[in-house]
PDB file of C-alpha atoms in Angstrom:
ATOM      1  CA  MET A   1      26.521 -58.688  32.652  1.00 55.00           C
ATOM      2  CA  ARG A   2      26.079 -62.273  31.667  1.00 58.00           C
ATOM      3  CA  TYR A   3      28.265 -62.179  28.021  1.00 51.00           C
ATOM      4  CA  SER A   4      28.621 -64.553  25.930  1.00 51.00           C
ATOM      5  CA  LYS A   5      29.455 -65.623  21.983  1.00 47.00           C
ATOM      6  CA  PHE A   6      31.053 -62.602  20.721  1.00 50.00           C
ATOM      7  CA  ALA A   7      32.198 -63.026  17.054  1.00 50.00           C
ATOM      8  CA  LEU A   8      35.773 -60.669  15.509  1.00 50.00           C
ATOM      9  CA  ALA A   9      35.170 -60.289  12.155  1.00 48.00           C
ATOM     10  CA  PRO A  10      37.442 -58.333   9.672  1.00 45.00           C
ATOM     11  CA  ALA A  11      36.743 -54.905   9.239  1.00 40.00           C
ATOM     12  CA  VAL A  12      35.678 -54.435   5.288  1.00 35.00           C
ATOM     13  CA  ALA A  13      37.051 -50.973   4.099  1.00 32.00           C
ATOM     14  CA  GLY A  14      35.513 -48.945   1.097  1.00 28.00           C
ATOM     15  CA  ALA A  15      32.282 -48.986  -0.417  1.00 27.00           C
ATOM     16  CA  ALA A  16      33.342 -51.946  -3.323  1.00 29.00           C
ATOM     17  CA  PHE A  17      35.820 -53.425  -1.571  1.00 26.00           C
ATOM     18  CA  ILE A  18      35.070 -56.699   0.208  1.00 27.00           C
ATOM     19  CA  VAL A  19      37.655 -58.218   2.415  1.00 28.00           C
ATOM     20  CA  SER A  20      35.974 -61.768   2.915  1.00 28.00           C
ATOM     21  CA  SER A  21      32.865 -63.077   2.958  1.00 30.00           C
ATOM     22  CA  GLN A  22      33.516 -65.251   6.281  1.00 36.00           C
ATOM     23  CA  THR A  23      32.922 -64.013   9.775  1.00 45.00           C
ATOM     24  CA  ALA A  24      35.405 -65.221  12.155  1.00 50.00           C
ATOM     25  CA  ARG A  25      33.343 -66.900  15.202  1.00 56.00           C
ATOM     26  CA  ALA A  26      35.109 -66.221  18.773  1.00 64.00           C
ATOM     27  CA  ASP A  27      34.748 -67.162  22.355  1.00 85.00           C
ATOM     28  CA  PHE A  28      36.136 -66.891  25.869  1.00 90.00           C
ATOM     29  CA  SER A  29      39.070 -69.201  24.515  1.00 91.00           C
ATOM     30  CA  GLY A  30      42.488 -69.340  22.441  1.00 93.00           C
ATOM     31  CA  ALA A  31      43.693 -65.394  22.332  1.00 94.00           C
ATOM     32  CA  TYR A  32      40.589 -64.276  24.120  1.00 93.00           C
ATOM     33  CA  ASN A  33      41.011 -66.869  27.112  1.00 95.00           C
ATOM     34  CA  PRO A  34      39.733 -65.201  30.447  1.00 96.00           C
ATOM     35  CA  ALA A  35      43.394 -65.704  31.641  1.00 96.00           C
ATOM     36  CA  ASN A  36      44.700 -63.856  29.189  1.00 97.00           C
ATOM     37  CA  TRP A  37      41.482 -60.813  30.230  1.00 97.00           C
ATOM     38  CA  THR A  38      42.135 -57.983  33.132  1.00 97.00           C
ATOM     39  CA  LEU A  39      39.996 -57.958  35.901  1.00 96.00           C
ATOM     40  CA  THR A  40      39.678 -54.728  37.976  1.00 95.00           C
ATOM     41  CA  THR A  41      37.673 -53.935  40.875  1.00 90.00           C
ATOM     42  CA  ASN A  42      38.647 -50.298  41.425  1.00 83.00           C
ATOM     43  CA  GLY A  43      39.681 -51.410  45.640  1.00 71.00           C
ATOM     44  CA  GLY A  44      35.957 -52.811  45.359  1.00 74.00           C
ATOM     45  CA  SER A  45      34.730 -56.010  45.474  1.00 82.00           C
ATOM     46  CA  GLY A  46      33.093 -56.756  42.085  1.00 89.00           C
ATOM     47  CA  THR A  47      33.830 -60.364  40.294  1.00 92.00           C
ATOM     48  CA  VAL A  48      33.624 -62.654  37.670  1.00 94.00           C
ATOM     49  CA  ASN A  49      32.354 -65.825  37.011  1.00 95.00           C
ATOM     50  CA  THR A  50      34.347 -67.521  34.176  1.00 94.00           C
ATOM     51  CA  ALA A  51      33.097 -70.992  35.187  1.00 95.00           C
ATOM     52  CA  GLY A  52      30.822 -70.627  31.622  1.00 92.00           C
ATOM     53  CA  ALA A  53      33.797 -70.336  29.492  1.00 93.00           C
ATOM     54  CA  PRO A  54      34.317 -70.119  26.903  1.00 92.00           C
ATOM     55  CA  PHE A  55      30.713 -69.409  26.148  1.00 92.00           C
ATOM     56  CA  SER A  56      30.341 -66.970  28.173  1.00 92.00           C
ATOM     57  CA  ILE A  57      31.251 -65.301  31.340  1.00 93.00           C
ATOM     58  CA  SER A  58      29.495 -63.507  34.061  1.00 92.00           C
ATOM     59  CA  LEU A  59      30.481 -60.016  35.433  1.00 91.00           C
ATOM     60  CA  THR A  60      29.492 -58.931  38.773  1.00 89.00           C
ATOM     61  CA  GLY A  61      29.964 -54.870  39.944  1.00 86.00           C
ATOM     62  CA  ARG A  62      30.886 -53.706  43.773  1.00 81.00           C
ATOM     63  CA  ASP A  63      27.867 -53.622  46.204  1.00 72.00           C
ATOM     64  CA  GLY A  64      28.929 -52.318  49.837  1.00 63.00           C
ATOM     65  CA  GLY A  65      30.953 -48.914  50.878  1.00 62.00           C
ATOM     66  CA  ALA A  66      31.198 -45.774  50.093  1.00 63.00           C
ATOM     67  CA  GLY A  67      30.578 -43.879  46.619  1.00 68.00           C
ATOM     68  CA  GLY A  68      31.002 -45.172  43.356  1.00 77.00           C
ATOM     69  CA  SER A  69      32.740 -48.142  41.560  1.00 85.00           C
ATOM     70  CA  ASN A  70      33.315 -48.925  38.197  1.00 90.00           C
ATOM     71  CA  THR A  71      34.147 -53.115  37.407  1.00 92.00           C
ATOM     72  CA  ASP A  72      36.086 -53.570  34.348  1.00 96.00           C
ATOM     73  CA  TYR A  73      36.393 -57.146  32.162  1.00 96.00           C
ATOM     74  CA  THR A  74      39.634 -56.187  29.853  1.00 97.00           C
ATOM     75  CA  ILE A  75      41.302 -57.345  26.986  1.00 96.00           C
ATOM     76  CA  ALA A  76      43.303 -56.135  24.227  1.00 97.00           C
ATOM     77  CA  ALA A  77      42.273 -57.144  20.376  1.00 95.00           C
ATOM     78  CA  ALA A  78      44.057 -59.740  19.141  1.00 94.00           C
ATOM     79  CA  ALA A  79      43.132 -58.295  15.767  1.00 93.00           C
ATOM     80  CA  GLY A  80      41.236 -55.469  13.895  1.00 93.00           C
ATOM     81  CA  GLY A  81      37.605 -56.225  12.582  1.00 92.00           C
ATOM     82  CA  LEU A  82      34.012 -55.846  13.898  1.00 93.00           C
ATOM     83  CA  TRP A  83      33.108 -56.261  17.624  1.00 92.00           C
ATOM     84  CA  SER A  84      29.817 -58.536  18.126  1.00 92.00           C
ATOM     85  CA  PHE A  85      28.778 -60.023  21.213  1.00 91.00           C
ATOM     86  CA  HIS A  86      25.518 -60.862  23.438  1.00 92.00           C
ATOM     87  CA  TRP A  87      24.164 -59.673  26.523  1.00 90.00           C
ATOM     88  CA  LEU A  88      21.980 -59.921  29.981  1.00 90.00           C
ATOM     89  CA  TYR A  89      21.650 -57.656  32.221  1.00 88.00           C
ATOM     90  CA  THR A  90      20.187 -58.221  36.196  1.00 86.00           C
ATOM     91  CA  SER A  91      19.819 -56.826  39.925  1.00 82.00           C
ATOM     92  CA  ASN A  92      18.461 -57.643  42.839  1.00 77.00           C
ATOM     93  CA  ASP A  93      18.973 -53.249  43.287  1.00 70.00           C
ATOM     94  CA  THR A  94      15.869 -50.740  42.270  1.00 67.00           C
ATOM     95  CA  GLY A  95      15.948 -47.664  40.410  1.00 66.00           C
ATOM     96  CA  THR A  96      19.325 -46.661  37.814  1.00 66.00           C
ATOM     97  CA  PHE A  97      22.359 -46.890  40.403  1.00 74.00           C
ATOM     98  CA  ASP A  98      23.850 -49.557  38.762  1.00 83.00           C
ATOM     99  CA  THR A  99      24.181 -50.030  34.960  1.00 86.00           C
ATOM    100  CA  GLY A 100      26.134 -52.868  32.732  1.00 89.00           C
ATOM    101  CA  GLY A 101      27.644 -52.215  29.663  1.00 94.00           C
ATOM    102  CA  TYR A 102      31.068 -51.895  27.564  1.00 96.00           C
ATOM    103  CA  LEU A 103      33.989 -50.398  26.610  1.00 97.00           C
ATOM    104  CA  LEU A 104      36.129 -49.127  23.805  1.00 98.00           C
ATOM    105  CA  ASN A 105      39.445 -47.992  24.814  1.00 98.00           C
ATOM    106  CA  GLY A 106      37.909 -46.425  28.325  1.00 96.00           C
ATOM    107  CA  VAL A 107      34.498 -45.218  26.662  1.00 97.00           C
ATOM    108  CA  TYR A 108      31.887 -46.664  28.361  1.00 95.00           C
ATOM    109  CA  THR A 109      28.662 -47.127  26.267  1.00 96.00           C
ATOM    110  CA  ALA A 110      25.827 -48.173  29.259  1.00 91.00           C
ATOM    111  CA  LEU A 111      22.823 -50.933  28.058  1.00 92.00           C
ATOM    112  CA  ALA A 112      21.285 -51.459  31.065  1.00 88.00           C
ATOM    113  CA  SER A 113      20.570 -49.953  34.320  1.00 79.00           C
ATOM    114  CA  ASN A 114      18.678 -51.431  37.636  1.00 74.00           C
ATOM    115  CA  ALA A 115      15.591 -50.592  36.063  1.00 74.00           C
ATOM    116  CA  GLN A 116      15.823 -52.293  33.278  1.00 76.00           C
ATOM    117  CA  THR A 117      16.747 -56.070  34.968  1.00 71.00           C
ATOM    118  CA  GLY A 118      16.620 -58.962  32.798  1.00 79.00           C
ATOM    119  CA  ALA A 119      17.193 -57.177  29.750  1.00 85.00           C
ATOM    120  CA  GLN A 120      19.135 -58.982  27.123  1.00 90.00           C
ATOM    121  CA  GLY A 121      20.671 -57.623  23.595  1.00 91.00           C
ATOM    122  CA  ASP A 122      22.892 -57.859  20.903  1.00 93.00           C
ATOM    123  CA  VAL A 123      25.560 -55.639  20.262  1.00 93.00           C
ATOM    124  CA  LEU A 124      26.313 -55.693  16.385  1.00 92.00           C
ATOM    125  CA  ASN A 125      29.165 -54.524  14.615  1.00 92.00           C
ATOM    126  CA  VAL A 126      31.510 -52.648  16.545  1.00 94.00           C
ATOM    127  CA  ALA A 127      34.739 -51.455  15.098  1.00 95.00           C
ATOM    128  CA  VAL A 128      37.739 -52.767  16.567  1.00 95.00           C
ATOM    129  CA  ASN A 129      41.779 -51.926  15.330  1.00 96.00           C
ATOM    130  CA  ALA A 130      44.097 -54.698  16.763  1.00 96.00           C
ATOM    131  CA  GLY A 131      45.199 -53.140  20.635  1.00 97.00           C
ATOM    132  CA  ASP A 132      42.255 -51.724  21.364  1.00 97.00           C
ATOM    133  CA  ILE A 133      41.602 -51.943  24.396  1.00 97.00           C
ATOM    134  CA  ILE A 134      37.772 -53.975  24.531  1.00 96.00           C
ATOM    135  CA  GLY A 135      35.955 -55.075  27.255  1.00 96.00           C
ATOM    136  CA  PHE A 136      32.694 -55.501  30.028  1.00 95.00           C
ATOM    137  CA  ARG A 137      31.795 -52.648  32.779  1.00 92.00           C
ATOM    138  CA  VAL A 138      29.334 -52.855  35.396  1.00 89.00           C
ATOM    139  CA  PHE A 139      29.155 -49.148  37.402  1.00 87.00           C
ATOM    140  CA  SER A 140      27.595 -48.885  40.759  1.00 83.00           C
ATOM    141  CA  ALA A 141      26.994 -45.209  41.489  1.00 77.00           C
ATOM    142  CA  VAL A 142      26.086 -46.363  45.125  1.00 68.00           C
ATOM    143  CA  ASN A 143      27.398 -49.703  46.266  1.00 59.00           C
ATOM    144  CA  LEU A 144      24.044 -50.639  47.837  1.00 61.00           C
ATOM    145  CA  PHE A 145      20.790 -53.024  47.549  1.00 66.00           C
ATOM    146  CA  GLY A 146      22.725 -55.755  45.512  1.00 67.00           C
ATOM    147  CA  PRO A 147      25.122 -56.050  43.056  1.00 76.00           C
ATOM    148  CA  GLY A 148      24.318 -55.374  39.351  1.00 75.00           C
ATOM    149  CA  THR A 149      25.247 -58.476  37.470  1.00 79.00           C
TER     150      THR A 149
END
């Protein structure tokens, strides 16, 4: 999946309490520089391409080998707030064997599968605390016929 421009804005607590009307904009720089993220391939051949940073990164899942695998790109949130980002999913595979999505403290939320190649969208306002592990995942169920990106 290709992920671009994300924001981590201060969270609002309570119906009448407003912390700030300003939105903090972040990208793959500063605390979120690609050098600070962790790529986990679970022994597979998944990759991350950070050449588009600070504006975007591209995460590609495993292809080849037996059994399913995850390719994760994660980081501890530098601050609490609301996490938002834009995503695009592509694959040469067919069916629904591969998916792409995001992680929050190890909980995976799939956003698209091979059946939806070319799908894109925005994830808005996911509440995170400082230190929460946020990130992105491409899951490959069978590791055949081309990876998800």
